[in-house]
Short mmCIF file of C-alpha atoms and ligand atoms in Angstrom, two decimals:
data_model
loop_
_atom_site.label_atom_id
_atom_site.label_comp_id
_atom_site.label_asym_id
_atom_site.label_seq_id
_atom_site.Cartn_x
_atom_site.Cartn_y
_atom_site.Cartn_z
CA MET A 17 25.63 -19.35 3.94
CA PRO A 18 25.51 -15.42 3.48
CA LYS A 19 22.21 -14.26 2.51
CA LEU A 20 22.49 -12.64 -1.21
CA LEU A 21 22.23 -9.47 -2.26
CA CYS A 22 21.24 -9.22 -5.94
CA VAL A 23 22.91 -6.91 -7.54
CA TYR A 24 22.20 -6.05 -11.10
CA CYS A 25 24.22 -3.26 -12.94
CA SER A 26 26.27 -2.07 -15.86
CA SER A 27 27.68 -4.32 -18.37
CA SER A 28 30.52 -0.77 -19.82
CA ASP A 29 33.23 -1.16 -19.63
CA ARG A 30 33.01 3.30 -20.82
CA LEU A 31 31.85 4.26 -17.07
CA ASP A 32 33.02 7.31 -15.00
CA PRO A 33 35.04 6.12 -12.87
CA LYS A 34 32.77 7.23 -9.89
CA TYR A 35 30.66 4.56 -10.82
CA THR A 36 32.99 1.87 -10.63
CA ALA A 37 33.97 3.37 -7.23
CA ALA A 38 30.25 3.57 -5.37
CA ALA A 39 30.17 -0.51 -7.67
CA GLU A 40 33.43 -1.74 -5.74
CA GLU A 41 32.09 -0.02 -1.97
CA LEU A 42 29.13 -1.45 -2.50
CA GLY A 43 31.18 -5.10 -3.42
CA ARG A 44 33.28 -4.56 0.52
CA GLU A 45 30.77 -3.10 2.09
CA LEU A 46 28.40 -6.21 1.01
CA VAL A 47 31.36 -8.29 2.44
CA ALA A 48 31.67 -6.53 5.70
CA ARG A 49 28.09 -6.75 6.26
CA GLY A 50 27.60 -10.61 6.08
CA TRP A 51 25.85 -10.70 2.55
CA GLY A 52 27.66 -12.68 -0.80
CA LEU A 53 26.42 -11.53 -3.76
CA VAL A 54 24.22 -13.23 -6.38
CA TYR A 55 24.63 -11.28 -10.19
CA GLY A 56 25.18 -11.66 -13.54
CA GLY A 57 28.64 -13.15 -13.01
CA GLY A 58 29.58 -11.33 -15.89
CA LYS A 59 33.28 -9.34 -15.69
CA THR A 60 32.61 -6.47 -17.38
CA GLY A 61 31.84 -2.91 -16.02
CA LEU A 62 30.35 -2.73 -12.85
CA MET A 63 29.57 -6.04 -12.71
CA GLY A 64 32.94 -7.38 -12.26
CA ALA A 65 34.32 -4.32 -10.77
CA LEU A 66 31.85 -5.24 -8.09
CA ALA A 67 32.41 -9.44 -8.28
CA ARG A 68 36.12 -8.40 -7.78
CA ALA A 69 35.09 -6.38 -5.11
CA VAL A 70 33.21 -8.90 -3.04
CA LYS A 71 36.07 -11.56 -3.65
CA SER A 72 38.69 -8.88 -2.00
CA ARG A 73 37.56 -8.87 0.74
CA GLY A 74 36.94 -12.93 0.87
CA GLY A 75 33.17 -12.13 0.36
CA ARG A 76 31.31 -15.31 -1.53
CA VAL A 77 30.04 -14.38 -5.44
CA VAL A 78 27.42 -16.36 -7.16
CA GLY A 79 27.40 -15.67 -10.95
CA VAL A 80 24.63 -16.67 -13.12
CA ILE A 81 25.15 -16.36 -16.74
CA PRO A 82 24.23 -17.87 -19.95
CA GLN A 83 25.87 -20.23 -22.05
CA PHE A 84 26.16 -17.62 -25.08
CA MET A 85 27.63 -14.67 -23.17
CA LYS A 86 29.81 -17.87 -21.47
CA ALA A 87 31.36 -18.65 -24.91
CA ARG A 88 31.92 -15.35 -25.67
CA GLU A 89 34.06 -15.08 -22.49
CA LEU A 90 32.11 -12.45 -20.91
CA ALA A 91 32.20 -14.22 -17.53
CA TYR A 92 33.94 -14.18 -14.25
CA ASP A 93 35.38 -17.45 -13.23
CA GLU A 94 36.71 -16.70 -10.73
CA ALA A 95 33.05 -16.47 -8.73
CA ASP A 96 32.38 -19.29 -5.77
CA GLU A 97 29.60 -20.41 -7.40
CA LEU A 98 29.09 -19.37 -11.08
CA VAL A 99 25.80 -21.64 -12.68
CA THR A 100 25.40 -21.96 -16.07
CA VAL A 101 21.90 -21.50 -17.54
CA VAL A 102 20.63 -21.68 -21.33
CA THR A 103 17.97 -18.55 -21.95
CA MET A 104 18.05 -14.94 -20.04
CA ARG A 105 15.05 -15.54 -18.84
CA GLU A 106 16.15 -18.49 -16.28
CA ARG A 107 18.79 -16.64 -15.03
CA LYS A 108 16.76 -13.88 -14.39
CA LEU A 109 14.59 -16.41 -12.68
CA LEU A 110 17.58 -17.90 -11.17
CA MET A 111 18.64 -14.55 -9.63
CA GLU A 112 15.24 -13.85 -8.61
CA THR A 113 14.97 -17.36 -6.69
CA ARG A 114 18.49 -17.21 -4.49
CA ALA A 115 18.32 -12.89 -3.48
CA ASP A 116 17.24 -12.21 -0.74
CA ALA A 117 16.80 -8.32 -1.43
CA PHE A 118 17.23 -6.98 -4.54
CA VAL A 119 19.31 -3.63 -5.81
CA ALA A 120 19.92 -1.57 -9.13
CA LEU A 121 23.34 0.69 -9.87
CA PRO A 122 22.89 2.66 -12.81
CA GLY A 123 22.45 0.60 -15.77
CA GLY A 124 21.58 -0.23 -19.18
CA PHE A 125 18.38 -2.19 -20.59
CA GLY A 126 19.67 -5.21 -19.00
CA THR A 127 19.66 -3.45 -15.74
CA LEU A 128 16.68 -1.62 -16.10
CA GLU A 129 14.34 -5.01 -17.49
CA GLU A 130 16.09 -7.01 -14.66
CA ILE A 131 15.28 -4.17 -11.46
CA MET A 132 11.97 -4.06 -13.34
CA GLU A 133 10.90 -7.64 -13.77
CA ILE A 134 10.83 -7.87 -9.80
CA LEU A 135 9.25 -4.41 -9.45
CA THR A 136 5.59 -5.95 -11.66
CA LEU A 137 6.62 -9.35 -9.61
CA ARG A 138 6.47 -7.20 -6.15
CA GLN A 139 3.01 -5.36 -7.39
CA LEU A 140 1.76 -8.64 -8.01
CA ASP A 141 2.91 -10.17 -4.48
CA VAL A 142 4.82 -13.15 -6.30
CA VAL A 143 7.89 -11.08 -4.79
CA LYS A 144 8.11 -10.21 -1.10
CA LYS A 145 12.09 -9.04 -0.84
CA PRO A 146 13.05 -5.51 -0.54
CA CYS A 147 14.23 -3.97 -4.29
CA VAL A 148 16.43 -0.79 -4.24
CA PHE A 149 17.44 1.67 -6.35
CA PHE A 150 20.86 3.23 -6.23
CA ASN A 151 19.69 6.70 -7.22
CA GLN A 152 23.65 7.55 -7.45
CA ASP A 153 24.07 11.30 -8.65
CA GLY A 154 20.58 11.56 -9.43
CA PHE A 155 20.64 8.70 -12.60
CA TYR A 156 17.50 7.26 -11.95
CA ASN A 157 15.19 11.47 -11.36
CA ASP A 158 13.86 10.96 -14.39
CA LEU A 159 12.82 7.31 -13.51
CA LEU A 160 11.51 8.61 -10.69
CA ARG A 161 9.13 10.77 -11.90
CA LEU A 162 8.35 8.71 -14.56
CA PHE A 163 6.87 6.71 -11.28
CA GLU A 164 5.19 10.30 -10.60
CA ARG A 165 3.60 10.51 -13.59
CA MET A 166 2.77 6.34 -14.12
CA LEU A 167 0.53 7.52 -10.48
CA ALA A 168 -0.27 11.19 -11.47
CA GLU A 169 -2.14 9.31 -14.36
CA LYS A 170 -3.50 5.68 -12.75
CA PHE A 171 -1.21 4.19 -15.25
CA CYS A 172 -0.10 2.89 -10.51
CA LYS A 173 -0.91 3.03 -7.96
CA PRO A 174 0.00 5.22 -4.50
CA SER A 175 0.95 1.42 -3.35
CA ASN A 176 3.17 0.67 -6.51
CA LEU A 177 5.56 3.47 -4.40
CA GLU A 178 5.75 1.59 -2.05
CA LEU A 179 7.66 -1.83 -3.49
CA PHE A 180 10.77 -0.32 -3.56
CA ARG A 181 13.13 2.34 -2.28
CA VAL A 182 15.46 5.30 -2.80
CA ALA A 183 19.35 5.01 -1.88
CA THR A 184 21.68 8.24 -2.08
CA THR A 185 24.82 6.42 -0.95
CA VAL A 186 26.39 2.42 -0.30
CA PRO A 187 25.56 2.16 3.46
CA ASP A 188 22.23 3.85 2.75
CA ILE A 189 21.36 0.80 0.61
CA PHE A 190 21.74 -1.37 3.82
CA ALA A 191 19.57 1.05 5.68
CA GLN A 192 16.98 0.91 2.53
CA ILE A 193 17.02 -2.70 2.77
CA GLU A 194 16.60 -2.69 7.05
CA ALA A 195 13.85 -0.37 6.71
CA ALA A 196 11.75 -2.15 3.47
CA ARG A 197 11.95 -5.81 5.81
CA ASN A 198 10.61 -3.56 9.21
CA VAL A 199 7.84 -2.45 6.92
CA PRO A 200 6.55 -4.95 4.58
CA THR A 201 5.29 -3.01 1.91
CA GLU A 202 1.16 -4.86 0.76
CA SER A 203 -0.04 -5.30 -2.47
CA LYS A 204 -3.61 -3.91 -3.01
CA TRP A 205 -3.43 -4.73 -6.72
CA PHE A 206 -6.81 -7.46 -7.31
CA GLN A 207 -8.21 -4.56 -5.24
CA THR A 208 -11.12 -3.73 -6.98
CA ARG A 209 -12.04 -0.15 -5.61
P1 AMP B 301 23.32 -3.61 -18.89
O1 AMP B 301 22.27 -2.47 -17.47
O2 AMP B 301 22.02 -2.85 -20.08
O3 AMP B 301 24.55 -3.08 -18.86
O4 AMP B 301 22.57 -4.67 -18.58
C1 AMP B 301 23.76 -5.06 -17.17
C2 AMP B 301 22.16 -6.57 -16.85
O5 AMP B 301 22.19 -7.36 -18.17
C3 AMP B 301 23.19 -7.20 -15.81
O6 AMP B 301 22.45 -7.29 -14.36
C4 AMP B 301 23.06 -8.24 -16.58
O7 AMP B 301 22.51 -9.37 -16.75
C5 AMP B 301 22.90 -8.57 -18.22
N1 AMP B 301 24.74 -8.62 -19.05
C6 AMP B 301 24.30 -7.16 -19.54
N2 AMP B 301 25.56 -7.49 -20.37
C7 AMP B 301 26.25 -8.51 -19.95
C8 AMP B 301 27.23 -9.01 -20.11
N3 AMP B 301 28.24 -8.41 -21.02
N4 AMP B 301 27.81 -9.80 -19.36
C9 AMP B 301 27.61 -10.31 -18.46
N5 AMP B 301 25.92 -9.14 -17.90
C10 AMP B 301 25.42 -9.17 -19.44
#
């Protein structure tokens, strides 16, 4: 079984085609590099584009989708494995457990919520796997600035900003995953001083 890259990304069908193109590039690249995909199991937006690109190159797609979304015909039925769960929380847990690394492509509330949960678990040392933001065209710049402010005003520690890496191109996503693997970040959250 290939290692699985968990990708969080937009479900919107109304995006600039540059975002779809990058999601498709990621799908092709991850297969070429021996990865499979685990994701939210959707057929819309970047999620669908990504999954179809993985399948088009013969890669493995694992989708995890809540029943209520499946019932609304939002599921990518061609997935090699389509796991149906009841709640969004179960879905996130399953994706997190199955994944070997996490990537956030540009996205909305859902994407942000999912990747922030991984960072929260990383800061508590519950999750230790690589976590990468794909900062396509500076999409995440404002969020990264907010993180800097959190640090400056001591809402988080310097080590928090080592819990994730930022990639600017699709090949760079894989370079950042490898870099994160080679330098395991250590959470210091529980040290008092
Ligand atoms: P958003 O970034 O708000 O578009 O939400 C995308 C993320 O939330 C994905 O990673 C999914 O896990 C989940 N999600 C939101 N909408 C859908 C949908 N229509 N179909 C499947 N998953 C969705």
